[in-house]
PDB file of C-alpha atoms in Angstrom:
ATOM      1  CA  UNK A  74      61.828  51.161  13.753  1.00  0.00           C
ATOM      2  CA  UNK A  75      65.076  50.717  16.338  1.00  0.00           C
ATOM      3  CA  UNK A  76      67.432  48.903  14.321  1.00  0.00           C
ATOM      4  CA  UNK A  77      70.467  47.514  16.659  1.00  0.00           C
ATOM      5  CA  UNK A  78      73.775  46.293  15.248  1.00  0.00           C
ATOM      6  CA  UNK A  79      76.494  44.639  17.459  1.00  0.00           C
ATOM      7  CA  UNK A  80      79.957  44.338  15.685  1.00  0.00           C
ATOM      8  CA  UNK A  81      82.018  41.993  16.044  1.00  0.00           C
ATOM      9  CA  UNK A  82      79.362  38.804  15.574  1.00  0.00           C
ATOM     10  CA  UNK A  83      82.378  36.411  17.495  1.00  0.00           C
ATOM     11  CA  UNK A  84      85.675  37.730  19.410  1.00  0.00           C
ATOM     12  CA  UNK A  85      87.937  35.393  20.569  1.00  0.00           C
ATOM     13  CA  UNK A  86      91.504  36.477  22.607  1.00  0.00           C
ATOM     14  CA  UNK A  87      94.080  35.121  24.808  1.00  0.00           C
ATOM     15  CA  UNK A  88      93.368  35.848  28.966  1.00  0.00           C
ATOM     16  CA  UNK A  89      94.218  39.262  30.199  1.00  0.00           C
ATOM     17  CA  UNK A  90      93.366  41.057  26.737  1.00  0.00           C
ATOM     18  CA  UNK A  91      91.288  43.816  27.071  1.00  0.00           C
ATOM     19  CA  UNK A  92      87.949  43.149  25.497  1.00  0.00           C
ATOM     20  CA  UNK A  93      85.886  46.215  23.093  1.00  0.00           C
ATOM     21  CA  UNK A  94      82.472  45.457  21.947  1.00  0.00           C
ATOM     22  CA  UNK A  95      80.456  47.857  19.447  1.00  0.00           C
ATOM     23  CA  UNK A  96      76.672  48.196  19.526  1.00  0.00           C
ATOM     24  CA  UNK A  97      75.301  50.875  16.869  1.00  0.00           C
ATOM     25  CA  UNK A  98      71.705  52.250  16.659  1.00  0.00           C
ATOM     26  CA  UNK A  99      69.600  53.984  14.020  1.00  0.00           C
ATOM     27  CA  UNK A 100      67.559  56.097  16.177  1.00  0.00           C
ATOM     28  CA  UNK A 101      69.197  58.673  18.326  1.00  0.00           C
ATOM     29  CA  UNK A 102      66.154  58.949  20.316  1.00  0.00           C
ATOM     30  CA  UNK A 103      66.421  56.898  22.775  1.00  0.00           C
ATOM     31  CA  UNK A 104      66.021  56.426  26.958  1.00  0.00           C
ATOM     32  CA  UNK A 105      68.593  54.140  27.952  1.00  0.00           C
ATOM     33  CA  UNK A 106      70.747  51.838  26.752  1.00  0.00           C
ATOM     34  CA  UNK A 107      71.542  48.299  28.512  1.00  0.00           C
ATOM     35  CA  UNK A 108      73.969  45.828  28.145  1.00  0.00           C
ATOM     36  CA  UNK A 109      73.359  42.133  28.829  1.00  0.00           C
ATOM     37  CA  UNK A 110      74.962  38.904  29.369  1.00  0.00           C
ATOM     38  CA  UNK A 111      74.048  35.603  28.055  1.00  0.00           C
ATOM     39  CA  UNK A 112      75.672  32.114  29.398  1.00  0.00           C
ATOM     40  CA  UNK A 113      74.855  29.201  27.027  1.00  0.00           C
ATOM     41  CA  UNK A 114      71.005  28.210  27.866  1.00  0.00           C
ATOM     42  CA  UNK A 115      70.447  31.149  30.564  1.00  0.00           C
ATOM     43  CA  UNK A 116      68.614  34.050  30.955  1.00  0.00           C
ATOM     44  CA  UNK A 117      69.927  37.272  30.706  1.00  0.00           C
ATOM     45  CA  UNK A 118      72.116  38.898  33.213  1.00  0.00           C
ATOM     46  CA  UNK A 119      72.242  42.747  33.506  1.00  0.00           C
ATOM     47  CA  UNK A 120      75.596  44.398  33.239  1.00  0.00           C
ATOM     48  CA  UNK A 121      75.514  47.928  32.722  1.00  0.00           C
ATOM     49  CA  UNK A 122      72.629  50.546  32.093  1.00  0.00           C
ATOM     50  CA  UNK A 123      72.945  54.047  30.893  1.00  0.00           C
ATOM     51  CA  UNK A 124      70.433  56.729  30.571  1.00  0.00           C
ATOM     52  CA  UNK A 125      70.155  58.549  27.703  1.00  0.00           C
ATOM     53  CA  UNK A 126      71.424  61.376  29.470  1.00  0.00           C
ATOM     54  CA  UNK A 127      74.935  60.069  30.456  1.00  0.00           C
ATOM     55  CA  UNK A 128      78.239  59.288  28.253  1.00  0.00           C
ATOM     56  CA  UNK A 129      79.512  56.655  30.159  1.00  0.00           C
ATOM     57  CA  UNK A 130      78.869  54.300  33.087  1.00  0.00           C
ATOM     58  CA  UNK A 131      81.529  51.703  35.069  1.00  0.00           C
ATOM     59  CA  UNK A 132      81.341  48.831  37.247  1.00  0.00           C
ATOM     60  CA  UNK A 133      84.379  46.855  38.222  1.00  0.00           C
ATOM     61  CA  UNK A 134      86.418  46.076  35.113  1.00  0.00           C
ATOM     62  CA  UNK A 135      83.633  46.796  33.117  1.00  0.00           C
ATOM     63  CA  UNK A 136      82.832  50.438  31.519  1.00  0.00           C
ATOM     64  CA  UNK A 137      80.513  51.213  28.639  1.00  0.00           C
ATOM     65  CA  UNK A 138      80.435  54.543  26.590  1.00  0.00           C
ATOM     66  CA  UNK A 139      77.409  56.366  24.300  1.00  0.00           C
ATOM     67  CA  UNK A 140      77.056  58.735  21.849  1.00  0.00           C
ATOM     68  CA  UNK A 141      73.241  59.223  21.083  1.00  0.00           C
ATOM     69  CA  UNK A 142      74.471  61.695  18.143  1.00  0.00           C
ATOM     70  CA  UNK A 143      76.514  58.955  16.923  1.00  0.00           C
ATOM     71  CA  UNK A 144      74.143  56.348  17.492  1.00  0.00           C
ATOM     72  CA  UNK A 145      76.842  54.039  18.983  1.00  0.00           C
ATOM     73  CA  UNK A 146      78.215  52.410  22.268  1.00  0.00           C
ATOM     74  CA  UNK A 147      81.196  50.357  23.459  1.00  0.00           C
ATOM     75  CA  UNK A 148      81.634  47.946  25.899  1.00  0.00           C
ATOM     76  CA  UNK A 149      85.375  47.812  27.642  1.00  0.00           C
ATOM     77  CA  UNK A 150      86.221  44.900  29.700  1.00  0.00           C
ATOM     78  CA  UNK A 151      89.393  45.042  31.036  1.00  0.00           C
ATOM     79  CA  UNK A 152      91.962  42.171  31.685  1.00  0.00           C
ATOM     80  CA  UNK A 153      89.499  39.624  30.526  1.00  0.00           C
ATOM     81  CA  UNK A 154      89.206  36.153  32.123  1.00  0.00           C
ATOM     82  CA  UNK A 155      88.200  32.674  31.131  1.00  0.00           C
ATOM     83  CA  UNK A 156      84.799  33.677  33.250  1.00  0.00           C
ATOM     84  CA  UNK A 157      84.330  36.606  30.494  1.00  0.00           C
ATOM     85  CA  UNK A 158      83.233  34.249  28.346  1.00  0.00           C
ATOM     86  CA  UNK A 159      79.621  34.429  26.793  1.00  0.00           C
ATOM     87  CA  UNK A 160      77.124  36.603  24.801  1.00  0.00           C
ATOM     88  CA  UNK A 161      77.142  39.955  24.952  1.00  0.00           C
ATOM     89  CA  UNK A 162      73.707  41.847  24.014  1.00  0.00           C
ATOM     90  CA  UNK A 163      73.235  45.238  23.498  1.00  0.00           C
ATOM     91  CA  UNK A 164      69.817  46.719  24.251  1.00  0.00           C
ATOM     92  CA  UNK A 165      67.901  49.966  23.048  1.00  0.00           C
ATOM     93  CA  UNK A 166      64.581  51.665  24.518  1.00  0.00           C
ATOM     94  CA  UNK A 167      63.073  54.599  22.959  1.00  0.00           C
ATOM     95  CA  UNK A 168      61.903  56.907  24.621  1.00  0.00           C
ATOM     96  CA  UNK A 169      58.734  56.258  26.858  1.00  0.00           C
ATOM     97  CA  UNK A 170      57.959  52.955  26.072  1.00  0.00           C
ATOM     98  CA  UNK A 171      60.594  51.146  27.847  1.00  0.00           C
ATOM     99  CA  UNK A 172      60.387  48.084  25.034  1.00  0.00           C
ATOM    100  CA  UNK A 173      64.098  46.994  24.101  1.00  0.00           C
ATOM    101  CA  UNK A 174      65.220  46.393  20.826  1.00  0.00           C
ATOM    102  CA  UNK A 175      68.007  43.976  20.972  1.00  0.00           C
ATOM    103  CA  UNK A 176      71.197  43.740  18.459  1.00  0.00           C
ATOM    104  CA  UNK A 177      72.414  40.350  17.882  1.00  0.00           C
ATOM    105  CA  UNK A 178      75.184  39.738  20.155  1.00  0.00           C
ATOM    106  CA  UNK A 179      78.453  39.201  20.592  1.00  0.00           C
ATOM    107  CA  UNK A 180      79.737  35.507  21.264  1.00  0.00           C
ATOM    108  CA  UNK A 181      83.166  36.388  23.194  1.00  0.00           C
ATOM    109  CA  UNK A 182      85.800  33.384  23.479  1.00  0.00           C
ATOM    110  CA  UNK A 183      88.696  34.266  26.131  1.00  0.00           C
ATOM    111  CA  UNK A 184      91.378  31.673  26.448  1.00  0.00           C
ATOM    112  CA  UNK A 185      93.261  30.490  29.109  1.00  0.00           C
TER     113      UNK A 185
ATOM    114  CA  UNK B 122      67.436  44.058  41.526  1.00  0.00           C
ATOM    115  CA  UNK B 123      64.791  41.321  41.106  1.00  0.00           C
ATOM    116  CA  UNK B 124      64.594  37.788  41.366  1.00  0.00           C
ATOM    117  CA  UNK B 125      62.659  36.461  38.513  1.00  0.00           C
ATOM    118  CA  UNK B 126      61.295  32.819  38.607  1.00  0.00           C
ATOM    119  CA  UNK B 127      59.725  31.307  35.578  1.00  0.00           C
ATOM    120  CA  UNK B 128      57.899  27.677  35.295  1.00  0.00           C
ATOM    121  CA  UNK B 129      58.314  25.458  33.703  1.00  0.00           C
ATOM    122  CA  UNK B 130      62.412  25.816  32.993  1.00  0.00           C
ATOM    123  CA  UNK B 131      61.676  23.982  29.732  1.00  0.00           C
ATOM    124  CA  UNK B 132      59.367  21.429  27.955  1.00  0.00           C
ATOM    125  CA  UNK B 133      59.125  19.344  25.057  1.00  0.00           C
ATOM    126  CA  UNK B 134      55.328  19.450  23.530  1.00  0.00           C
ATOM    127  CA  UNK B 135      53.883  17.858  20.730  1.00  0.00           C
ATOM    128  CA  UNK B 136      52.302  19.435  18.040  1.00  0.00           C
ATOM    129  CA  UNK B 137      49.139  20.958  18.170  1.00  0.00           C
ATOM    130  CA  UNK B 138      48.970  21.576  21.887  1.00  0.00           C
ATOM    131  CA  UNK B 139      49.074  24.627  24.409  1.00  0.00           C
ATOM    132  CA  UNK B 140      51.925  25.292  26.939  1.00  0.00           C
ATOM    133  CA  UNK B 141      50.930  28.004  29.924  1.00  0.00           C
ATOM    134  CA  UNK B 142      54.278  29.530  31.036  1.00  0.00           C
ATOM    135  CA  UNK B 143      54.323  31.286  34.588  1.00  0.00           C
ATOM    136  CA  UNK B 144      56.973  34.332  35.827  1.00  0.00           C
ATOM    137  CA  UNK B 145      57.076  35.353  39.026  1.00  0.00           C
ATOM    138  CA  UNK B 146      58.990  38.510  40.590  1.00  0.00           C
ATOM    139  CA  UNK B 147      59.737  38.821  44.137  1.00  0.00           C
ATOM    140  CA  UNK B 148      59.137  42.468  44.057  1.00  0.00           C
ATOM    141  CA  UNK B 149      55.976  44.850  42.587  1.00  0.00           C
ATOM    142  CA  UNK B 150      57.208  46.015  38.896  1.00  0.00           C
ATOM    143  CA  UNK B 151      55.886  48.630  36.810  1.00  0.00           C
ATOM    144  CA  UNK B 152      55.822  46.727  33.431  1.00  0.00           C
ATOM    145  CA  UNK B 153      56.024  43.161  32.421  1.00  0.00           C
ATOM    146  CA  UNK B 154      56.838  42.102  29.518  1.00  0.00           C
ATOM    147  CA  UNK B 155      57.638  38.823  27.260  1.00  0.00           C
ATOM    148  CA  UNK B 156      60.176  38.329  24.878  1.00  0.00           C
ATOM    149  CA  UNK B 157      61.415  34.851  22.615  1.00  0.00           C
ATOM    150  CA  UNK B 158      64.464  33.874  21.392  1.00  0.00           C
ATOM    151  CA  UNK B 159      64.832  31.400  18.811  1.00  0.00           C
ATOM    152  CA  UNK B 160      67.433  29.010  17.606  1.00  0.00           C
ATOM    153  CA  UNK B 161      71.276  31.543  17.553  1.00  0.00           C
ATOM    154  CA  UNK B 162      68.717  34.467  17.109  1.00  0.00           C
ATOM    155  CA  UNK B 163      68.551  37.594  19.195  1.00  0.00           C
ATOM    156  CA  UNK B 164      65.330  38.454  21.620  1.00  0.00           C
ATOM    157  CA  UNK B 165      62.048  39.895  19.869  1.00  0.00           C
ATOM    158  CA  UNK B 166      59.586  41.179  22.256  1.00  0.00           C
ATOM    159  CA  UNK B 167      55.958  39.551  21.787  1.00  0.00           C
ATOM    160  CA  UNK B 168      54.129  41.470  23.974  1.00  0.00           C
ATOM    161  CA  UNK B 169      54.034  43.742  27.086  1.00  0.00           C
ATOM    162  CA  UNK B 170      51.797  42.549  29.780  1.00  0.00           C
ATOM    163  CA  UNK B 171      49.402  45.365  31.170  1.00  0.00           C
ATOM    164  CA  UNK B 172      47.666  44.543  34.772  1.00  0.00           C
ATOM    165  CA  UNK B 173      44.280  44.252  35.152  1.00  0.00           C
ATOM    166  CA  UNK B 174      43.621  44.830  30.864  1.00  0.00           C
ATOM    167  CA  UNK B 175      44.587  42.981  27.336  1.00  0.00           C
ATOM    168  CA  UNK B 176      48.046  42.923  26.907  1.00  0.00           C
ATOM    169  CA  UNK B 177      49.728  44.933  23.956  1.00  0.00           C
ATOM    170  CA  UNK B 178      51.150  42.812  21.404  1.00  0.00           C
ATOM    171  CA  UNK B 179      54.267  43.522  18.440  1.00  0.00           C
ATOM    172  CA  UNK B 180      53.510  43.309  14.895  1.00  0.00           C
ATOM    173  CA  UNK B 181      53.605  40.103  13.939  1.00  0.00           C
ATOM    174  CA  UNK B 182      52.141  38.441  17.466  1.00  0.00           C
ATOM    175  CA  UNK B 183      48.480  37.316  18.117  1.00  0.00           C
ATOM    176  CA  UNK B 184      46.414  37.300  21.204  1.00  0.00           C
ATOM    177  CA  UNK B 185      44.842  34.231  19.591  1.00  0.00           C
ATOM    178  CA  UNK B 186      48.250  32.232  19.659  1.00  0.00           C
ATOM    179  CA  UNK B 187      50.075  34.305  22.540  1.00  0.00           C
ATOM    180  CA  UNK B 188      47.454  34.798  25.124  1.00  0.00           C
ATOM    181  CA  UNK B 189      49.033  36.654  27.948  1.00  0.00           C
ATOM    182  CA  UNK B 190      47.412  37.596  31.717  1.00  0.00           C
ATOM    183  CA  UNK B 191      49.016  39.871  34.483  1.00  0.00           C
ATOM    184  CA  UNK B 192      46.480  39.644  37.270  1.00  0.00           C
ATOM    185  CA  UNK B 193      48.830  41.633  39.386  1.00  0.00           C
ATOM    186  CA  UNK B 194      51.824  43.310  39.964  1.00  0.00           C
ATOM    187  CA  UNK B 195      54.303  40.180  40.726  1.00  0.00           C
ATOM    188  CA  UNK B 196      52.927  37.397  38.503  1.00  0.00           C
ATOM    189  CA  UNK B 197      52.258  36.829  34.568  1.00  0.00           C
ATOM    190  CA  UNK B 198      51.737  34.043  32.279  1.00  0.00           C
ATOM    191  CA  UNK B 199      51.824  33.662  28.303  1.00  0.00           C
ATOM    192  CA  UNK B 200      50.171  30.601  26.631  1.00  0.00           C
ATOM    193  CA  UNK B 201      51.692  29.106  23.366  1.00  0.00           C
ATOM    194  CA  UNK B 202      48.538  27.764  21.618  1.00  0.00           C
ATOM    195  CA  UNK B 203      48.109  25.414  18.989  1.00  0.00           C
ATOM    196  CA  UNK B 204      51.859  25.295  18.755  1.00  0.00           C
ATOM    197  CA  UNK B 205      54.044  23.771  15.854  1.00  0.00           C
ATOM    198  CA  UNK B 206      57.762  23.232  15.606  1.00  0.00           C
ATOM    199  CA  UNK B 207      58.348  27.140  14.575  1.00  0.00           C
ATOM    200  CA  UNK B 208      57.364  27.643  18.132  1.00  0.00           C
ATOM    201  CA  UNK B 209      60.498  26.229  19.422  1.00  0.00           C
ATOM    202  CA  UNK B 210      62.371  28.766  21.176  1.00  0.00           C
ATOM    203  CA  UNK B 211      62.950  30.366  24.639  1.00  0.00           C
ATOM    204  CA  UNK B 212      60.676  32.427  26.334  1.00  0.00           C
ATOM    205  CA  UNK B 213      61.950  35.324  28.748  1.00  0.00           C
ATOM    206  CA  UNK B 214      59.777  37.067  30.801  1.00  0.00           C
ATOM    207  CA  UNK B 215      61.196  40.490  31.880  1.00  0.00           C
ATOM    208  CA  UNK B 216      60.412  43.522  34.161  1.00  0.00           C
ATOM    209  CA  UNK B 217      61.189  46.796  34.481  1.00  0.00           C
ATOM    210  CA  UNK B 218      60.649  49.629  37.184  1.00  0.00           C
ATOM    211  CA  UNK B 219      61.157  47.497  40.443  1.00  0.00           C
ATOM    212  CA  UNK B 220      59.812  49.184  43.140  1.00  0.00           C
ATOM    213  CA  UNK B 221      62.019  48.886  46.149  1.00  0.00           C
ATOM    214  CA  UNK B 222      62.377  51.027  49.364  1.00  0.00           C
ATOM    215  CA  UNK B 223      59.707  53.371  47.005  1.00  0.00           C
ATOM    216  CA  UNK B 224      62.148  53.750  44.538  1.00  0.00           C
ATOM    217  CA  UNK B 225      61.916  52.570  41.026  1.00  0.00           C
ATOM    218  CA  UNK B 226      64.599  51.123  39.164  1.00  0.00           C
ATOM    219  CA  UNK B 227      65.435  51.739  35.561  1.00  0.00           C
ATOM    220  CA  UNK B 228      67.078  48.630  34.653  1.00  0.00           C
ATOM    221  CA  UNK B 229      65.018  45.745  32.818  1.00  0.00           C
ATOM    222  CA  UNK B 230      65.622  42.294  34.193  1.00  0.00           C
ATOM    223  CA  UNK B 231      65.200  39.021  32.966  1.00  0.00           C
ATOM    224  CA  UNK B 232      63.653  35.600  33.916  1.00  0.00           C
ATOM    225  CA  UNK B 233      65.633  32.421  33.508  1.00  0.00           C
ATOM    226  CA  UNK B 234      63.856  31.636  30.671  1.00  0.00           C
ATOM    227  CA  UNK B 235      61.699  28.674  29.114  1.00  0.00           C
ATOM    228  CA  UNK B 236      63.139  26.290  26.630  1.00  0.00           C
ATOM    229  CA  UNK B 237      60.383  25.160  24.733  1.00  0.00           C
ATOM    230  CA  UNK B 238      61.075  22.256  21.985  1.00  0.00           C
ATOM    231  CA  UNK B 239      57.712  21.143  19.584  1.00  0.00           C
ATOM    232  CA  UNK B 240      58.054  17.954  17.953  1.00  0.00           C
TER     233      UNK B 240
END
């Protein structure tokens, strides 16, 4: 069974701070990886996805990394903002089934 | 993308009843599927909604309790039966492959979700 771990739990940091967020996974077979955001009471927004095929993917000030040998994956968000602030979910399909196994979230804090 | 509607937004319901949650996509998907998330917990998927045939539930999720229907390929609902406080969580609905243009997507999106409280 996918086991997901997102590390830290909470992050909290002063506007403009860059912003790293780890997700780790147990198995290395996987066929994407997506990462999410939460707003207090919302659904989840899509971010970022990458296919188990790539090492990284960006979008605007956001970029996230993987390492299937590893089992790991960052999330980078530059020059963070008061607007940054939420949950951040890391999500894992294996292959073929397209079912996500979620890791627990980060809650970040940025302060103005 | 997708726009992903779900009804009701959120309801309180007593004990012992049933609560019939809708989600609606604006596009044809490939799969459906529904997930909960309880009180500062993460999502668990309960089931994945199959067109036209029984969906396929986790371990640890009942047709009995969760009884799901995807009559096509824009529209599901899951039931909450017989439902006790434990039961008091959100409910996502999500999708993955839209089909736009005749191109799939990869992504998985997600519903709004349904904040369910049992008293």
């Amino acid at each position: 069974k996918q086991e997901v771990t997102q590390i830290p739990a909470a992050l909290s940091v002063p506007e403009g701070e860059n912003l790293v967020l780890n997700c780790s996974f147990t198995d290395s077979a996987i066929y994407n990886l997506q990462w999410f955001r939460q707003d207090p009471g919302k659904g989840l927004t899509s971010l970022l996805l990458i296919q188990s095929s790539q090492r990284e993917q960006t979008s605007g000030r956001l970029n996230a990394s993987l390492d299937k040998s590893s089992g790991r994956s960052t999330l980078y968000i530059a020059a963070s903002q008061p607007g940054d602030s939420a949950t951040y979910l890391c999500a894992v399909s294996t292959t073929g089934d397209y079912k996500l196994s979620f890791g627990a979230g980060t809650t970040v804090t940025v302060r103005a | 993308s997708a726009v992903i509607s779900q009804k009701p937004s959120r309801d309180i319901c007593q004990r012992g009843t049933s609560l019939t949650i809708q989600c609606q996509v604006d596009s044809q998907v490939t799969m459906m599927f529904w997930y909960r998330q309880q009180p500062g917990q993460s999502l668990t998927l309960i089931a994945t909604a199959n067109q036209g045939s029984e969906a396929t539930y986790e371990s640890g999720f009942v047709i009995d309790k969760f009884p799901i229907s995807r009559p096509n390929l824009t529209f599901s609902t899951l039931t909450v039966s017989n439902m006790s406080p434990e039961d008091s969580s959100i409910y996502l609905c999500s999708v993955w492959g839209v089909k736009s243009a005749g191109v799939s997507s990869y992504e998985q999106y997600f519903g709004p979700g349904t904040r369910l409280t049992v008293t």
